[in-house]
mmCIF file of C-alpha atoms (C1' of nucleotides) and ligand atoms in Angstrom:
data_model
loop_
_atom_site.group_PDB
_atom_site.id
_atom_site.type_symbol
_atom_site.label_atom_id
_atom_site.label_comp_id
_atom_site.label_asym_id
_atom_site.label_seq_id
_atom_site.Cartn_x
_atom_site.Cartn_y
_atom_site.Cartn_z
ATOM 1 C CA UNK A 1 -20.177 89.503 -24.036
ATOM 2 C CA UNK A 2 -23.392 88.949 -26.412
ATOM 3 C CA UNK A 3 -26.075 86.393 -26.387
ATOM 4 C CA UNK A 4 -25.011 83.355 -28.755
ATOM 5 C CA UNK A 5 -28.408 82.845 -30.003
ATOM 6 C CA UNK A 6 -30.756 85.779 -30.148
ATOM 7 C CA UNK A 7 -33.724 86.197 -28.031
ATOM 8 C CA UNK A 8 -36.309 87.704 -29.894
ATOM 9 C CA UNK A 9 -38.411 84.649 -29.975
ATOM 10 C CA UNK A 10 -38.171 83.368 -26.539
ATOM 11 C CA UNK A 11 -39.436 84.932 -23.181
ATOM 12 C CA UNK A 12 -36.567 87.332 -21.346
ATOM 13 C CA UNK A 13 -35.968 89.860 -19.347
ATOM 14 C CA UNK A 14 -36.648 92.409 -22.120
ATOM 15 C CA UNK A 15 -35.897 95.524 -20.211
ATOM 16 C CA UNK A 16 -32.750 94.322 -19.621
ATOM 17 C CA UNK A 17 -31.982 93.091 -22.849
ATOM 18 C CA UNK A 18 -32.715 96.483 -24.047
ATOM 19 C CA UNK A 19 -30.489 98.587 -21.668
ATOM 20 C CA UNK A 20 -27.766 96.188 -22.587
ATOM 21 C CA UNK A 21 -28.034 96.490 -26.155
ATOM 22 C CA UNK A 22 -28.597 100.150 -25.656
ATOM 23 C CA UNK A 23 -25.378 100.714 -22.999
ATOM 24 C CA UNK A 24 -23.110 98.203 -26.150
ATOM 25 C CA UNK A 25 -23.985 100.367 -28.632
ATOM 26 C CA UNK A 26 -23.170 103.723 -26.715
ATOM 27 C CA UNK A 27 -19.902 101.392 -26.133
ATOM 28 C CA UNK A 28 -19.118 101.133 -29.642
ATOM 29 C CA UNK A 29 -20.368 104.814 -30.849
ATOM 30 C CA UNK A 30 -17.768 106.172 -27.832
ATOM 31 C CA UNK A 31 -15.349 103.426 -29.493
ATOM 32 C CA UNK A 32 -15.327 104.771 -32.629
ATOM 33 C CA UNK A 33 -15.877 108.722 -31.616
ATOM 34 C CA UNK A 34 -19.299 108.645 -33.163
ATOM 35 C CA UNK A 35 -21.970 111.632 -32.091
ATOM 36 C CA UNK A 36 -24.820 110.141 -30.288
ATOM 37 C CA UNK A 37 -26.733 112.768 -30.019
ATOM 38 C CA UNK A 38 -30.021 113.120 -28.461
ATOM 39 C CA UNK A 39 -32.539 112.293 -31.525
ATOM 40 C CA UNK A 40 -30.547 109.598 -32.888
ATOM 41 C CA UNK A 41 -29.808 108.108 -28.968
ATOM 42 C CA UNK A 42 -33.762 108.569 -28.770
ATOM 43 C CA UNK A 43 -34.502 106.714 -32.044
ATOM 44 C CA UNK A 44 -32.526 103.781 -31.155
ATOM 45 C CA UNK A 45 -34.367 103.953 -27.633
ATOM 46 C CA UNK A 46 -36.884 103.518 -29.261
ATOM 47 C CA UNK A 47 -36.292 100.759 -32.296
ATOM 48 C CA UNK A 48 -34.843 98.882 -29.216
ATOM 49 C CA UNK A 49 -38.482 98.824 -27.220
ATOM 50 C CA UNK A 50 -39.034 95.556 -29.035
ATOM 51 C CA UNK A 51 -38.010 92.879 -31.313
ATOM 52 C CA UNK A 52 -39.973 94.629 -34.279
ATOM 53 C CA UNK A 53 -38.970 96.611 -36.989
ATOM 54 C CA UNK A 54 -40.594 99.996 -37.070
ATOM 55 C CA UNK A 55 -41.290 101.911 -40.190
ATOM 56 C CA UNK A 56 -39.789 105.668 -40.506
ATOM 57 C CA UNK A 57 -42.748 107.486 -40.369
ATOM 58 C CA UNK A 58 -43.787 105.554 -36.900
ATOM 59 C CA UNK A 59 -40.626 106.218 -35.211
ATOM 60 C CA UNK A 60 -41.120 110.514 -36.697
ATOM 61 C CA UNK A 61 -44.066 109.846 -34.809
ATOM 62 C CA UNK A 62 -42.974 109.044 -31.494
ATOM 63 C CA UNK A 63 -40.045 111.532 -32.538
ATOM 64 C CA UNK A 64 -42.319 114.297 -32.856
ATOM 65 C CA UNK A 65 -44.575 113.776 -29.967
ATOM 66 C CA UNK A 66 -41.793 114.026 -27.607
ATOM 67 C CA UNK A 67 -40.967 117.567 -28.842
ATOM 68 C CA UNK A 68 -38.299 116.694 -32.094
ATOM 69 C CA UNK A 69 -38.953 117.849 -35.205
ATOM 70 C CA UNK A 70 -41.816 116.143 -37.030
ATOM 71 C CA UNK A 71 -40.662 116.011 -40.246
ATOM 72 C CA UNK A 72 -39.932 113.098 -42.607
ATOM 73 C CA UNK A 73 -36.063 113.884 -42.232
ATOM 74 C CA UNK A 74 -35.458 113.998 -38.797
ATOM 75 C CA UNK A 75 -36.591 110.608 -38.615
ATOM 76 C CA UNK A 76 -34.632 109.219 -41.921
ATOM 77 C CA UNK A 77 -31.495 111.162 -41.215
ATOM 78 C CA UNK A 78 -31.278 109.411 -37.393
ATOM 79 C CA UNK A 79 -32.020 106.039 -38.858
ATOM 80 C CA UNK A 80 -29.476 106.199 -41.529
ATOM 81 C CA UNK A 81 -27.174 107.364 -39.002
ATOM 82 C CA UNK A 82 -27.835 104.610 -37.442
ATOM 83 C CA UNK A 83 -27.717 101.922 -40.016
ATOM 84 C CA UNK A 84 -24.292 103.304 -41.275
ATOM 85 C CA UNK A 85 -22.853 102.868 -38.320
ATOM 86 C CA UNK A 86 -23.732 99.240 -37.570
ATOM 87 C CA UNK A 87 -26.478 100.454 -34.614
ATOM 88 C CA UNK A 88 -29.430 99.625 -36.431
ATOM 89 C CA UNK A 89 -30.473 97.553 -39.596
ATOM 90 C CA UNK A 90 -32.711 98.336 -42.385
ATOM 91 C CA UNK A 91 -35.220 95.390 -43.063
ATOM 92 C CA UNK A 92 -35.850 96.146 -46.983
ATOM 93 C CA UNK A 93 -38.724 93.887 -47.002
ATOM 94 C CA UNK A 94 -40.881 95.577 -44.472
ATOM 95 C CA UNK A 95 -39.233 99.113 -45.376
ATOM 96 C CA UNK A 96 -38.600 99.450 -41.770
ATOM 97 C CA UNK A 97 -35.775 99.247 -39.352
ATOM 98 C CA UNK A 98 -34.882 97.226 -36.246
ATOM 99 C CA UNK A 99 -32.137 98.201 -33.961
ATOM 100 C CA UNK A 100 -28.871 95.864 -33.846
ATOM 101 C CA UNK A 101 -28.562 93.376 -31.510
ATOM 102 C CA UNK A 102 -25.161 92.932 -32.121
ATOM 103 C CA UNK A 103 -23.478 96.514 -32.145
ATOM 104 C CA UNK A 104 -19.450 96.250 -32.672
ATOM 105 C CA UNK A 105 -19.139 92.818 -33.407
ATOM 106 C CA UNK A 106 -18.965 92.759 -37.075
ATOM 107 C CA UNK A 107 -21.465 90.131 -37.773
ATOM 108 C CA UNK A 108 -23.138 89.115 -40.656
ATOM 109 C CA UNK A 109 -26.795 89.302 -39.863
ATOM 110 C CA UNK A 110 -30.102 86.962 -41.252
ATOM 111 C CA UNK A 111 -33.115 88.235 -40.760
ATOM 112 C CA UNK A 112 -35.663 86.247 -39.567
ATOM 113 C CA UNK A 113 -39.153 88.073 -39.537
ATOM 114 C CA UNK A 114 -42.142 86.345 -38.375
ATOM 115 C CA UNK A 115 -45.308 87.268 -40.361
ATOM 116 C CA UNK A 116 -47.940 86.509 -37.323
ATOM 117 C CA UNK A 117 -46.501 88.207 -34.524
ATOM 118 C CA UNK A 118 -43.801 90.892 -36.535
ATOM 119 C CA UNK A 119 -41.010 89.380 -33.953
ATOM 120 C CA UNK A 120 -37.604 90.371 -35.768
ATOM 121 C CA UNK A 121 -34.593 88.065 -35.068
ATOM 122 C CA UNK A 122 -30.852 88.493 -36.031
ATOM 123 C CA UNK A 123 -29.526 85.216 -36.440
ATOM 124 C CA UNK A 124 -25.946 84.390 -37.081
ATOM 125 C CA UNK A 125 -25.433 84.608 -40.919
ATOM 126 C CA UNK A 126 -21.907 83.643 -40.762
ATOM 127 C CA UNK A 127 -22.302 80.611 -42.997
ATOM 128 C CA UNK A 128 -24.710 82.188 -45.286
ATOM 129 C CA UNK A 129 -22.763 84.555 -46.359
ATOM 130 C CA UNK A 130 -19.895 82.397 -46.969
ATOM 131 C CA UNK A 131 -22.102 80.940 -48.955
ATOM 132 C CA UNK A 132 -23.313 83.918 -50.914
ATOM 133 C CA UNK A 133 -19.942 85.184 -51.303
ATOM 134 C CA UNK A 134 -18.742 81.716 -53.100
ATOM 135 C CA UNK A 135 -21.801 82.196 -55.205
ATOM 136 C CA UNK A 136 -20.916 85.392 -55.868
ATOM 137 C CA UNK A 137 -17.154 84.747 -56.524
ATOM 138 C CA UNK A 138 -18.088 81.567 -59.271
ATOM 139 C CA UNK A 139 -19.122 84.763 -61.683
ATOM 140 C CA UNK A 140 -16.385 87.004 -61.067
ATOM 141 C CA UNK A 141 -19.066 89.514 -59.060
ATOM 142 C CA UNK A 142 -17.651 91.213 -55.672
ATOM 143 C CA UNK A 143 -20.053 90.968 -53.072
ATOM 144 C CA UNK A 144 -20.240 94.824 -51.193
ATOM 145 C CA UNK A 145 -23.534 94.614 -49.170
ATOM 146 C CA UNK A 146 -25.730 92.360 -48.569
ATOM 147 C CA UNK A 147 -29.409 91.845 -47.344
ATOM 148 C CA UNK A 148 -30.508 88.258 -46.379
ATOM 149 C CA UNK A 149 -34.540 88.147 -44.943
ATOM 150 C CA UNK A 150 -36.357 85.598 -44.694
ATOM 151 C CA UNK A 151 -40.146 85.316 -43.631
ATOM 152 C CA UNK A 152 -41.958 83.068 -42.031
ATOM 153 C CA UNK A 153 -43.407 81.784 -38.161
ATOM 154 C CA UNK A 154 -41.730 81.957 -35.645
ATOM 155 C CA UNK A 155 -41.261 78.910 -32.779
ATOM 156 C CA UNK A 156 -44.341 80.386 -30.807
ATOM 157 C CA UNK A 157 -46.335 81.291 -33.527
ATOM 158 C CA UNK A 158 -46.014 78.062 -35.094
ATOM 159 C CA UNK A 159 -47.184 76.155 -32.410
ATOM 160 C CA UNK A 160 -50.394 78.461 -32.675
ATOM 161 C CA UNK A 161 -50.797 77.190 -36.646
ATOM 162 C CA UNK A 162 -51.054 73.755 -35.320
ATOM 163 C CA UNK A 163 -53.920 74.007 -33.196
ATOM 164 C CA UNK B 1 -32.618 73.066 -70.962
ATOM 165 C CA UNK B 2 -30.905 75.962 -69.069
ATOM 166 C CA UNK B 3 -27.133 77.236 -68.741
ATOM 167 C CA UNK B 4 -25.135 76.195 -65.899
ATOM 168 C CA UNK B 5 -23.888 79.678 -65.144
ATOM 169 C CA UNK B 6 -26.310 82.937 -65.802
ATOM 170 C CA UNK B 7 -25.024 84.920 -68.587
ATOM 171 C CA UNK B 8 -25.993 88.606 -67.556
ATOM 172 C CA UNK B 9 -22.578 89.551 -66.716
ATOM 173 C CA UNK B 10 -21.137 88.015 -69.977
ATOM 174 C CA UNK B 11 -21.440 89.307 -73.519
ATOM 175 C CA UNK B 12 -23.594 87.174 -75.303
ATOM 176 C CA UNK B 13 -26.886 86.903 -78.180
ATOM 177 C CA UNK B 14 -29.614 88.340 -76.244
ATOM 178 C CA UNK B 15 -32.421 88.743 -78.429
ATOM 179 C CA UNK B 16 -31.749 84.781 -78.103
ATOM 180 C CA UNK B 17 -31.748 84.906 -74.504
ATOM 181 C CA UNK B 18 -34.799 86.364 -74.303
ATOM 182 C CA UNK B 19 -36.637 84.591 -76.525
ATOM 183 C CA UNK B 20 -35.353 81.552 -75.404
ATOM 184 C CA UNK B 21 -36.562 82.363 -71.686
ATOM 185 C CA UNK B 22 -39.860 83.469 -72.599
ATOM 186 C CA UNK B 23 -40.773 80.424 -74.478
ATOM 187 C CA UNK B 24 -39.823 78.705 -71.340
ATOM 188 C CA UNK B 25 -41.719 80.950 -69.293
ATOM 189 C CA UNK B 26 -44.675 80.677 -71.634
ATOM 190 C CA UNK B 27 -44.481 76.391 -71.514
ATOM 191 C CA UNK B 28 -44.222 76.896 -67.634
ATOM 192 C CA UNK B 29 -47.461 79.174 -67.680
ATOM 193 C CA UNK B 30 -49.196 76.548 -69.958
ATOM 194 C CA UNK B 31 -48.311 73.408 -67.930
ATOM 195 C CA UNK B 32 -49.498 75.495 -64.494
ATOM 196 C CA UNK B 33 -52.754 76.221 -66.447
ATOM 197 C CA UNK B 34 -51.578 79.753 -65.956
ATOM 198 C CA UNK B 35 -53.875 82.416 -68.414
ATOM 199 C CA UNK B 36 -50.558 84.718 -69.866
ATOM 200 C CA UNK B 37 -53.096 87.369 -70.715
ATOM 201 C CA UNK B 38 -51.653 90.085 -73.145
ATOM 202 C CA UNK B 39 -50.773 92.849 -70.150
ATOM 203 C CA UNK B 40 -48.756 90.218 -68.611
ATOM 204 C CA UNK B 41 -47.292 89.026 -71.487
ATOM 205 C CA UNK B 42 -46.551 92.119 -72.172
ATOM 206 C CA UNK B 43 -44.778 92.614 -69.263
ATOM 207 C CA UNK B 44 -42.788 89.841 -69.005
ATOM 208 C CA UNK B 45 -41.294 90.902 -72.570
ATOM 209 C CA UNK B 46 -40.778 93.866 -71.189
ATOM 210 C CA UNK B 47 -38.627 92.487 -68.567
ATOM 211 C CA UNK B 48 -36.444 90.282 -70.352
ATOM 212 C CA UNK B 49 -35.565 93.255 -72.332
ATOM 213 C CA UNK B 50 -32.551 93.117 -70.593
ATOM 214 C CA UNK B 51 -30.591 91.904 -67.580
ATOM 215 C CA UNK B 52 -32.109 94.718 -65.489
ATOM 216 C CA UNK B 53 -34.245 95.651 -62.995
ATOM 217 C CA UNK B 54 -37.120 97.535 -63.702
ATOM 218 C CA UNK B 55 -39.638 99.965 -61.578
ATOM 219 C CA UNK B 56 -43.151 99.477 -61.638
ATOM 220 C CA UNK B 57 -43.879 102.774 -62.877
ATOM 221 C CA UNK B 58 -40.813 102.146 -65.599
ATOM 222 C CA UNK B 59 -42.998 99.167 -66.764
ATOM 223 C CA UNK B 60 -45.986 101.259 -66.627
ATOM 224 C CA UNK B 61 -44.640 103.767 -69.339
ATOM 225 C CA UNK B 62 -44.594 101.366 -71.725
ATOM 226 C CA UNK B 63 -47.579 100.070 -71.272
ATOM 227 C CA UNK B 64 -49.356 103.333 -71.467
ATOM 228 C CA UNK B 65 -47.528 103.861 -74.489
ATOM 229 C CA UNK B 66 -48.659 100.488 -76.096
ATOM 230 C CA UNK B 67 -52.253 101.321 -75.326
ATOM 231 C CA UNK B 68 -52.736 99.067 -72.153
ATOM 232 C CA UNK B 69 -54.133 100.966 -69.148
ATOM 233 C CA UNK B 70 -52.023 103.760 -67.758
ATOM 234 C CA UNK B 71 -52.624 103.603 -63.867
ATOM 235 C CA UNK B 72 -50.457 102.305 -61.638
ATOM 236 C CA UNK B 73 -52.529 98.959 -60.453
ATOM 237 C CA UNK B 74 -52.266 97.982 -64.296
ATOM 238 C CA UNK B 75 -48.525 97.579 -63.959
ATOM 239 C CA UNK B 76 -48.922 96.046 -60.405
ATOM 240 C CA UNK B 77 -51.405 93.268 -60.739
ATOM 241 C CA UNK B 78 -49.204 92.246 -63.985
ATOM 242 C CA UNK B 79 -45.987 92.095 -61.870
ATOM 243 C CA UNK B 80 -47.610 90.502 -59.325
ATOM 244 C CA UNK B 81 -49.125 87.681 -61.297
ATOM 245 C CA UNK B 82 -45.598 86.926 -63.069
ATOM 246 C CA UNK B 83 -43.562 86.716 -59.372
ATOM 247 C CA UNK B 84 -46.565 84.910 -57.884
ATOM 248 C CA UNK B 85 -46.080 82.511 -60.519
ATOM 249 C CA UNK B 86 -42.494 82.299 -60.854
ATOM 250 C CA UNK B 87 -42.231 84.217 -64.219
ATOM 251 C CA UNK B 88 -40.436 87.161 -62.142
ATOM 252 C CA UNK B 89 -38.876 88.521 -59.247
ATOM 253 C CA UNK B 90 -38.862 91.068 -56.981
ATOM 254 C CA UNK B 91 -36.001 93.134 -56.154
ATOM 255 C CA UNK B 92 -36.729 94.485 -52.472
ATOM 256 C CA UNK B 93 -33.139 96.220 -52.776
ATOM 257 C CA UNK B 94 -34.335 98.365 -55.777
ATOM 258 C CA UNK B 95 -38.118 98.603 -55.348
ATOM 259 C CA UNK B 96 -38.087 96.964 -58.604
ATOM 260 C CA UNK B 97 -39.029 93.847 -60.715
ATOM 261 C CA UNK B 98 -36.999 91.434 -62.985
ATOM 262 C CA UNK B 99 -37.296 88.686 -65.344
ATOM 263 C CA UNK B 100 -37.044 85.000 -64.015
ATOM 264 C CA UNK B 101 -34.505 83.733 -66.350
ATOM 265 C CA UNK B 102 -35.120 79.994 -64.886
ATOM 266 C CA UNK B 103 -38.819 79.494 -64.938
ATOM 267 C CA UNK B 104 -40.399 76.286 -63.743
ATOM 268 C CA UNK B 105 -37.339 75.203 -62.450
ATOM 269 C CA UNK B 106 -37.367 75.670 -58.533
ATOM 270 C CA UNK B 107 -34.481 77.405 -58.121
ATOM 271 C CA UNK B 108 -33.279 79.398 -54.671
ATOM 272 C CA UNK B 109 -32.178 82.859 -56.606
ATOM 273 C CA UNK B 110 -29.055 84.988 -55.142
ATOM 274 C CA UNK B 111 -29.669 88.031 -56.739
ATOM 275 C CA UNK B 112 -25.977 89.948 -57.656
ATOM 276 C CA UNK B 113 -26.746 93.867 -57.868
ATOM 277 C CA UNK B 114 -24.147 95.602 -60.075
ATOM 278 C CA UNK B 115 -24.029 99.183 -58.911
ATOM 279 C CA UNK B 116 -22.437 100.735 -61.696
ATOM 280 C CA UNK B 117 -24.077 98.882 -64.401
ATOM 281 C CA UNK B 118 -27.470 98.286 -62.758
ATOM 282 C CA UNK B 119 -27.136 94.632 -64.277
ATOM 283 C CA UNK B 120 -28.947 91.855 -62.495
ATOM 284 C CA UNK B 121 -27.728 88.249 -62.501
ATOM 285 C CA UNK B 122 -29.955 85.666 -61.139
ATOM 286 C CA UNK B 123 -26.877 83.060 -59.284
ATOM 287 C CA UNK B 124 -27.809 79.432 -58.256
ATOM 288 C CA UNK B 125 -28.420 79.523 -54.434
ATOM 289 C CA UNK B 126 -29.155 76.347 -53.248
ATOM 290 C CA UNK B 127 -26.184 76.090 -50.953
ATOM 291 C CA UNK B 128 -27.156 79.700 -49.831
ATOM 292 C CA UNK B 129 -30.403 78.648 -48.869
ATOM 293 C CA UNK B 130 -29.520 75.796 -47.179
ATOM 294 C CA UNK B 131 -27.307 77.908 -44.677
ATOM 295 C CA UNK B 132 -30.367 80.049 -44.379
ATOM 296 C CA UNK B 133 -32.408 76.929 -43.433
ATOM 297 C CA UNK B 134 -30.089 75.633 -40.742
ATOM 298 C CA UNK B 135 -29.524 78.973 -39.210
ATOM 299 C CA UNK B 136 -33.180 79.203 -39.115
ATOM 300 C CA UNK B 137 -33.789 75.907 -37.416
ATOM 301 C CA UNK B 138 -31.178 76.749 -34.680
ATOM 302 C CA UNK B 139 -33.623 78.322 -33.595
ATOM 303 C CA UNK B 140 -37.213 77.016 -34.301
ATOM 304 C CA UNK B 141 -37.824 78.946 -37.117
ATOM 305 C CA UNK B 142 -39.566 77.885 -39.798
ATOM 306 C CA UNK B 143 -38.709 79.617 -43.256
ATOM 307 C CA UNK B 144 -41.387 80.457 -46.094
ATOM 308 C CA UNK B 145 -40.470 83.250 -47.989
ATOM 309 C CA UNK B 146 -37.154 84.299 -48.825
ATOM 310 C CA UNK B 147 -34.833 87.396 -50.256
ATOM 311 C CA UNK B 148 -31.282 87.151 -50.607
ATOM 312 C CA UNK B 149 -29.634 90.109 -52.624
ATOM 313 C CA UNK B 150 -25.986 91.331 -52.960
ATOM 314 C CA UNK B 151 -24.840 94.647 -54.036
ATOM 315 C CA UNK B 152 -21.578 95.102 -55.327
ATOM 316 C CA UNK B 153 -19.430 95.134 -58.619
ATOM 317 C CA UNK B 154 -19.850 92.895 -61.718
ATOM 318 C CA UNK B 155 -17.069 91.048 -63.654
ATOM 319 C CA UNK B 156 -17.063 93.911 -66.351
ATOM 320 C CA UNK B 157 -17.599 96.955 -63.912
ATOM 321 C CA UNK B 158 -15.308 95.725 -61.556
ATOM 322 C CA UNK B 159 -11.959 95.863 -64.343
ATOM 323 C CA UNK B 160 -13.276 99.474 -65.393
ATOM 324 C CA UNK B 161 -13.043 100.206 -61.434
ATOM 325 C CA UNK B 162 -8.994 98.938 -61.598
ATOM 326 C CA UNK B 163 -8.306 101.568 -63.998
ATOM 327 C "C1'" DA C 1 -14.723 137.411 -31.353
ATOM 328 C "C1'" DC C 2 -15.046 134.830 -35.507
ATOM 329 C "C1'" DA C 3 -15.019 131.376 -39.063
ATOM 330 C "C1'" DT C 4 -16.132 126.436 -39.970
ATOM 331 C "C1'" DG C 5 -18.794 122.400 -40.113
ATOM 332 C "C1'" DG C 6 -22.154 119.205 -38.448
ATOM 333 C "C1'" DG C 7 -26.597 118.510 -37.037
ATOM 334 C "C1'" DC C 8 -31.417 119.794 -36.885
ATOM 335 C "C1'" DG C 9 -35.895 121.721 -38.337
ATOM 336 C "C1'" DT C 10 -38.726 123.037 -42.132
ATOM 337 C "C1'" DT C 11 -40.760 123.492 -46.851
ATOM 338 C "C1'" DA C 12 -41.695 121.304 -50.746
ATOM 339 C "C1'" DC C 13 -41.789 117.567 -53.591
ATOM 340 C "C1'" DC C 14 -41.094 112.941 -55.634
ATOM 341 C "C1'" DT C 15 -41.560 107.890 -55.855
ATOM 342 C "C1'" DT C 16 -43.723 103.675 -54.683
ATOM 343 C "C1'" DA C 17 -47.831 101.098 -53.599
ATOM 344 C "C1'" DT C 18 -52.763 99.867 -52.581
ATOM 345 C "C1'" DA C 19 -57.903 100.156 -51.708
ATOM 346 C "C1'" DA C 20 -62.146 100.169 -53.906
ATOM 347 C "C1'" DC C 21 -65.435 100.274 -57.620
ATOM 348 C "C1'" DA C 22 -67.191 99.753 -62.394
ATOM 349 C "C1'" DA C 23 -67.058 97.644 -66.830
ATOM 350 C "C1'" DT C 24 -65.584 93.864 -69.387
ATOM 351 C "C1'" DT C 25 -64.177 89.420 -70.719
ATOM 352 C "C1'" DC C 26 -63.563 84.432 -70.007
ATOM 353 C "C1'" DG C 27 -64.748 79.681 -69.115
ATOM 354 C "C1'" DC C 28 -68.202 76.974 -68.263
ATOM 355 C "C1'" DT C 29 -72.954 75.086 -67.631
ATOM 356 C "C1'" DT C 30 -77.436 74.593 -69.051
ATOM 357 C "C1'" DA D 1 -76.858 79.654 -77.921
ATOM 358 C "C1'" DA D 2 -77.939 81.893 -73.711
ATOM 359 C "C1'" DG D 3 -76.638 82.720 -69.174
ATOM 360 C "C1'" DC D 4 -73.872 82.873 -65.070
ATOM 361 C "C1'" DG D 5 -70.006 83.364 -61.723
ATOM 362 C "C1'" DA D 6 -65.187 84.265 -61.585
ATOM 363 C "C1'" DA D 7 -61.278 86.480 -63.262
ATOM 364 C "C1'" DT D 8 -59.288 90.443 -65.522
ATOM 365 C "C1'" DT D 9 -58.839 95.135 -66.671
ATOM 366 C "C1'" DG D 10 -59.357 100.113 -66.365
ATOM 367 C "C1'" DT D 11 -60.122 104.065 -63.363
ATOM 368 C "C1'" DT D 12 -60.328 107.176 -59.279
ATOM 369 C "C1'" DA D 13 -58.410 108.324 -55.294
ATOM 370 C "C1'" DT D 14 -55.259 108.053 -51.642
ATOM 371 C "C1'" DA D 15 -51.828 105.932 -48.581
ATOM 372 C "C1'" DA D 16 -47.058 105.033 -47.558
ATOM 373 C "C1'" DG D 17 -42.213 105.657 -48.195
ATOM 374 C "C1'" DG D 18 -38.366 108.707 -49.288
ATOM 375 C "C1'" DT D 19 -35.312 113.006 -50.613
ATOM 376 C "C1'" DA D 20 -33.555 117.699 -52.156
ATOM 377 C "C1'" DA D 21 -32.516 122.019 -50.554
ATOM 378 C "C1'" DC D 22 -32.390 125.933 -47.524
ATOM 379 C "C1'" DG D 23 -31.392 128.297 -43.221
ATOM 380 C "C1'" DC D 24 -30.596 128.332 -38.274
ATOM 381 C "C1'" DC D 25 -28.144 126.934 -34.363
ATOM 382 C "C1'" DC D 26 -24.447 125.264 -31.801
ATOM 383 C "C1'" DA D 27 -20.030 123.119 -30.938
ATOM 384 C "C1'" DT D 28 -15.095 123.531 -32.072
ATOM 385 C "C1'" DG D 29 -10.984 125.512 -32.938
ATOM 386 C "C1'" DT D 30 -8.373 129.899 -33.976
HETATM 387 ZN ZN1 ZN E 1 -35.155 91.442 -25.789
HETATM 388 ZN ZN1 ZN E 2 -26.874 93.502 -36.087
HETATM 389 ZN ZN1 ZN E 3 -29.381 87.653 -71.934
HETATM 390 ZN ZN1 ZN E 4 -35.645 82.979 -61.177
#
DNA sequence: ACATGGGCGTTACCTTATAACAATTCGCTT
DNA sequence: AAGCGAATTGTTATAAGGTAACGCCCATGT
């Protein structure tokens, strides 16, 4: 059903990948009797127009120039909708969010944010967080949530640095 | 020269602890050919106070209190100087700033959130990294920057919890 | 019809962070 | 010892990110 590796960095059939994501996620809101309702479907429209992250205030934007409200809480209470229900991610090191690639699948997300170009990637974080979690269990602490982000070029970017 | 295991979540001698960790920070500044000017100094005590997190403006209160400037770029340009450096880190989870309690020694820090306690341990995160690393290569990636931070319950928080 | 609750819009406010400039201090050369 | 450029600090002002609280509306069930 999903993509084993992510796209974000390589050249697709965005439009596509969008309405797929887009059509999973009403999928797994329907799944789990969730209310998509038109700002919050709208918002994740929107975080899913690219493989960026998008700060709050930017998506209130586009928010309020389509006729929402255009105040700081329409735009936070949609995204944490969102987040809470595994249809978007929060990115803590950009304070911004990025739709899920993923939706229903109970993954274990790494971010992958590329500082040139902005591209965000959800890579497979399966083995990290086994990782973390053994960490984690060696002093006794009980891992709840987790954010794992890491920075740095992406494979087309990079070949940009070397010329 | 340092502990195995980090000791935030156990009872121990802090005023050692911090002492101990400052004159390791301060022999790490000295070999870099670092200047440890009193602000930062400052700081950095002001950090290892404990095994918390602390806000920028949190940080700034004291200063303002000890005479130093009372503006926020005072208490920003310190911080930044002791996590460029290595002396501290930055806790994108918390919008907040900790002690390094393992300066100069190129670790990979895990950072384990209590939520109850606020405490913050600092866990060895090699292996951690290294997942992060493949996963990143899997897809032409390359890492620079990382943060990797849990949230959940400490040792002690987590028995009080059982109750 | 009517009560209930969730969602939305708004006001108002708080917290976090940075840009830019001036005055000073430091480290070094002459 | 004087002088110079770079680094550091203090200050003003403002940008960016985030939330509390209230009331209205609408869907749902009785
Ligand atoms: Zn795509
Ligand atoms: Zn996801
Ligand atoms: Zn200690
Ligand atoms: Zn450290």
């Amino acid at each position: 059903m999903s993509d084993e590796a992510p796209l974000a960095f390589a050249r697709h059939d965005h439009s596509h990948c969008a309405a797929d994501t887009l059509a999973r996620a009403e999928a797994e809101a329907a799944r789990l009797g969730l209310r998509l309702t038109p700002v919050r479907r709208r918002v994740l429209e929107i975080l899913l127009e690219a493989h960026r992250a998008m700060g709050a205030y930017e998506v209130l934007d586009r928010l309020a120039a389509e006729g929402f409200g255009n105040q700081p809480p329409v735009a936070y209470r949609a995204l944490e909708f969102l987040v809470e229900n595994g249809l978007a991610h929060r990115l803590r090191r950009l304070n911004a969010f990025a739709a899920c690639m993923h939706p229903g699948e109970d993954h274990a997300p790494v971010f992958l944010i590329c500082r040139v170009c902005d591209a965000v990637a959800e890579a497979p974080g399966a083995p990290v967080r086994a990782a973390l979690d053994h960490a984690a269990a060696d002093l006794g602490f009980a891992v709840e949530r987790v954010n794992i982000e890491a920075v740095g070029l992406c494979p087309v970017c990079a070949r940009g640095e070397a010329a």
